[in-house]
Amino acid sequence: MTSKYLLLFMLVISTSVYSQSKEELAAKEFFWGANDAYKNANDIPAEWSNESAVVIYKNANYDFHKFGKNVTYTTSVRKRIKLLDKAAVEEFSEFSFVKRFRSSKGRFSWRKKGDTYVGVKVIKPDGSVTEIDVENDAVEVDGETKLAISNLEVGDIIDYYYYKNEPFKSTYAFGFDPVETSLNEEYPIMDFKLFFETENDFFINFKSFNGAPDLKEIPTEKKNMRRYELTETNIPKREYTRWFYPLVELPSYKFQVYFARSGKFEDRALAFLPEKEDIIKTSVSDEEVLDLYDSRFKPNGDVGDVKSFFKGKTFNSDAEKVTAAYYYMRHYYLTRYLEAFYAREASISTYPFMVYGNDAVFIQNQKQFIRHFTEFLKRQDINYNIVVGKKRYDGNIDELLIERNVNVMVKVNTTQPMYAEFFSPHTNINEFSPLMEGTDVFLLSSKKTKRIIDKIDRGTLPTSSYEDNETKKVVTVSLNDDFSTLTLSSVNSFKGHQKSDEQYDRLLFSDYVFEDYEKYGTESWIEMTRGKKNKIKFQKEMDALIDKLKTKQKERFESSAKSEYGIENIEDYSFVINDNGRYAFDSYFTFTEGFSANNALLKKAGPNYIFEIGKLIGGQIDLEDKERKRTENIYLAHPRVYNYKIVFNIPEGFTVAGLDKLNKNVDNSTGAFISTAKIEGDQLIVTTSKRYKNYYESNSDWSKMIVFLDEANQFTNEKVLLKKL
């Protein structure tokens, strides 16, 4: 479902989709046939008569079967929904069929082709039924197939289904995409049914959480066939709100099905499998975690390049040595290949990776990283643990069920413990997902030999404070002589968890890979390319690519600046990187941007001027009335602070009035908004600090958060008067 509640089905538009095949007729019969118990279900409970819409019936089905060497996965869902107001009519007047997109949890994967069928019909209050002609009415818009439904009215019922049969070619063991979802949706649900059908060689991990009903087995006549269902009635609607983890609080279920043809493939499966196919696995023990990872993460990797890099170097501590190794590996096993990736993507070279030879090591996943990094630690005789945990939005470690949800990293037991996570181009030592900070984890280690993981303990990951995760901006503003043009320069700095997104947004590969080459004495891709003519040709094309990327980047940054400061038109935009912040988690990523704007943030008032200085801290959260009545607890990604310093150069012959409105101080256990204003010489200096102090707040403290959020939002409306002397 989209946020607009359009039907986001995954539909492959092809002849087979629309042909009236036996499979399509069977799908229609399955949902709308003679045995449809809900074909005349039109009434809703009186207590839900004021809702926008009510789901009369929702049915989700998952069928897993094998036919010889092939496996077939069939998924389907049906919903029958009564529309009760104009908003619902608008939302359901158009179906959007997503033609292709990347799979995510709870969605169906397009990695394997299959037959997909969709049915949509509308039932009017008088009982008349119109089935939509999907084949003729569906249209392609911007690469997405959509279906407009005309003449929908309040009181109509829309009944639709989605059915996909997905075949998998011969294989011996694999896991299907996990499904993790809450029962609650945007509209209340009268009746819900989840149905499973499997047979031998299919293993099910399934658990209900937070009061959701359990999955129950349905007796069958066939020994090798197993059926299960979960049913619930009168499910209240879910309010979609910010800072909330549905799987932590709402009734929900999680499951994954794994296929393994025989015992040896069961042993090789990267999953927490139940002992037998007819047993539903609902929990994972410490011993099972150890059994699964004991050999998969044993040290193993060619770290000779790291050894060569260390030759002749001395370190004052193991911590220095580990830090140096991490950043060298990040370059040697990742960033030195980035030029080649861009060369291939831009068709500069057909086979750009050939320059690295056949034995080049490119670390692509957690498992590879863990084995390489621990091989280095083992050779250096540095003690470590392998950390196994999961992110906060997925519940605590005692609720571990699905291996794919596991996050793994290395804890290095130096004097002050260090943490090393699978790197990306900008990841730092001691940086790991903020969604794991403060969580309980498993710690795997070796009792006797560093080759075998044979010990498991529990631990808790460290946390960060709001001071550790800072956005800092120094904004300087001047006006020209006739007050028609504003000139703004902003030095923007980010550290801790605040800088990663900014780095990926603001840094091109060319902003750091050449620095890495110089730092580590490695050759660039161009330098490694054979042939003088090729070098010249590739260099010219690479320079053109970088210029093109920078042009697009500048356009995007200009648009971002307009949005941040609420200015419609800007001119003379400039942007420069001051420090990329890639070699320490607590270092700043800093860039400076500037622009000019005509008739912006300033209004004439007789001989004086009103300046909208509050807008210089950017947009703030403006809570709607319904958000103020929050009943859910609050879950934040991490504590953080936004510190601004605004320097306004006061025009000659003017003074500033209205500073009292710029001095605010709201500070409590959940957060703060503090601002000050003062005149220093011919400058108005304004400072603001907005703080989110914790990862979690009880809903009983929501009122405390509202106070500082409102104060910050109100500040954006504050103005000062430039008064002519």
CSV table of N, CA, C and O in Angstrom, one decimal, residues 1 29 36 68 96 108-109 115 176 313 323 333 349 360 420 440 467 495 520 543 555 583 622:
chain,number,residue,atom,x,y,z
A,1,MET,N,0.8,-1.2,0.0
A,1,MET,CA,0.0,0.0,0.0
A,1,MET,C,0.9,1.3,0.0
A,1,MET,O,1.9,1.3,0.6
A,29,GLU,N,-11.9,-17.4,-9.2
A,29,GLU,CA,-12.8,-18.3,-8.6
A,29,GLU,C,-12.4,-18.5,-7.1
A,29,GLU,O,-13.3,-18.6,-6.2
A,36,ASP,N,-17.5,-17.8,-1.9
A,36,ASP,CA,-17.0,-16.6,-1.3
A,36,ASP,C,-18.0,-16.2,-0.2
A,36,ASP,O,-19.2,-15.9,-0.4
A,68,GLY,N,8.8,-31.8,-8.3
A,68,GLY,CA,10.1,-32.3,-8.8
A,68,GLY,C,11.2,-31.5,-8.3
A,68,GLY,O,11.4,-31.3,-7.1
A,96,SER,N,-2.4,2.1,-8.6
A,96,SER,CA,-1.1,2.2,-9.1
A,96,SER,C,-0.4,0.9,-9.1
A,96,SER,O,-0.2,0.3,-8.0
A,108,PHE,N,6.9,-8.5,-2.2
A,108,PHE,CA,7.2,-9.7,-3.0
A,108,PHE,C,8.4,-9.3,-3.9
A,108,PHE,O,8.5,-8.2,-4.5
A,109,SER,N,9.2,-10.3,-4.1
A,109,SER,CA,10.5,-10.0,-4.9
A,109,SER,C,10.2,-10.2,-6.4
A,109,SER,O,9.5,-11.2,-6.8
A,115,ASP,N,3.5,-15.5,-12.9
A,115,ASP,CA,2.2,-15.1,-13.4
A,115,ASP,C,1.5,-14.2,-12.3
A,115,ASP,O,1.4,-14.7,-11.2
A,176,PHE,N,13.0,-17.5,1.5
A,176,PHE,CA,12.1,-16.6,0.9
A,176,PHE,C,12.2,-15.2,1.6
A,176,PHE,O,12.6,-15.2,2.8
A,313,LYS,N,56.2,0.7,9.9
A,313,LYS,CA,55.4,1.7,10.7
A,313,LYS,C,55.4,1.2,12.2
A,313,LYS,O,55.4,0.0,12.5
A,323,THR,N,42.9,1.2,14.2
A,323,THR,CA,42.4,2.4,13.4
A,323,THR,C,43.0,2.5,12.0
A,323,THR,O,42.3,2.6,11.0
A,333,TYR,N,40.2,-2.3,-0.1
A,333,TYR,CA,39.2,-3.3,-0.5
A,333,TYR,C,37.9,-2.7,-0.9
A,333,TYR,O,36.9,-3.4,-1.2
A,349,SER,N,34.7,2.5,-20.1
A,349,SER,CA,35.5,1.3,-20.3
A,349,SER,C,34.6,0.1,-20.2
A,349,SER,O,33.7,0.1,-19.3
A,360,ALA,N,42.5,-9.6,-7.1
A,360,ALA,CA,42.1,-8.4,-6.3
A,360,ALA,C,41.0,-8.8,-5.4
A,360,ALA,O,40.1,-9.6,-5.7
A,420,ALA,N,34.1,-2.1,14.9
A,420,ALA,CA,34.3,-2.0,13.5
A,420,ALA,C,33.2,-2.7,12.7
A,420,ALA,O,32.9,-3.9,12.9
A,440,ASP,N,20.9,-4.7,23.6
A,440,ASP,CA,21.5,-5.9,24.1
A,440,ASP,C,21.9,-6.8,22.9
A,440,ASP,O,21.1,-6.9,21.9
A,467,GLU,N,25.3,15.7,22.3
A,467,GLU,CA,26.5,16.4,21.9
A,467,GLU,C,27.4,15.7,20.9
A,467,GLU,O,28.1,16.3,20.1
A,495,LYS,N,28.8,16.1,12.6
A,495,LYS,CA,29.6,15.1,13.2
A,495,LYS,C,28.8,14.0,13.8
A,495,LYS,O,27.6,14.1,14.0
A,520,TYR,N,47.6,6.7,0.8
A,520,TYR,CA,48.1,5.3,0.9
A,520,TYR,C,49.0,4.9,-0.2
A,520,TYR,O,49.5,3.7,-0.3
A,543,ASP,N,37.0,13.1,-16.7
A,543,ASP,CA,36.8,14.6,-16.3
A,543,ASP,C,35.5,15.1,-16.7
A,543,ASP,O,34.8,15.9,-16.0
A,555,GLU,N,22.7,22.0,-9.2
A,555,GLU,CA,21.3,22.3,-9.4
A,555,GLU,C,20.5,21.8,-8.2
A,555,GLU,O,19.6,22.4,-7.7
A,583,TYR,N,37.8,10.4,8.5
A,583,TYR,CA,38.8,9.6,9.2
A,583,TYR,C,38.6,9.6,10.8
A,583,TYR,O,39.5,9.3,11.5
A,622,ASP,N,6.1,21.4,12.5
A,622,ASP,CA,4.9,22.1,12.8
A,622,ASP,C,3.8,21.1,13.0
A,622,ASP,O,3.2,20.5,12.1
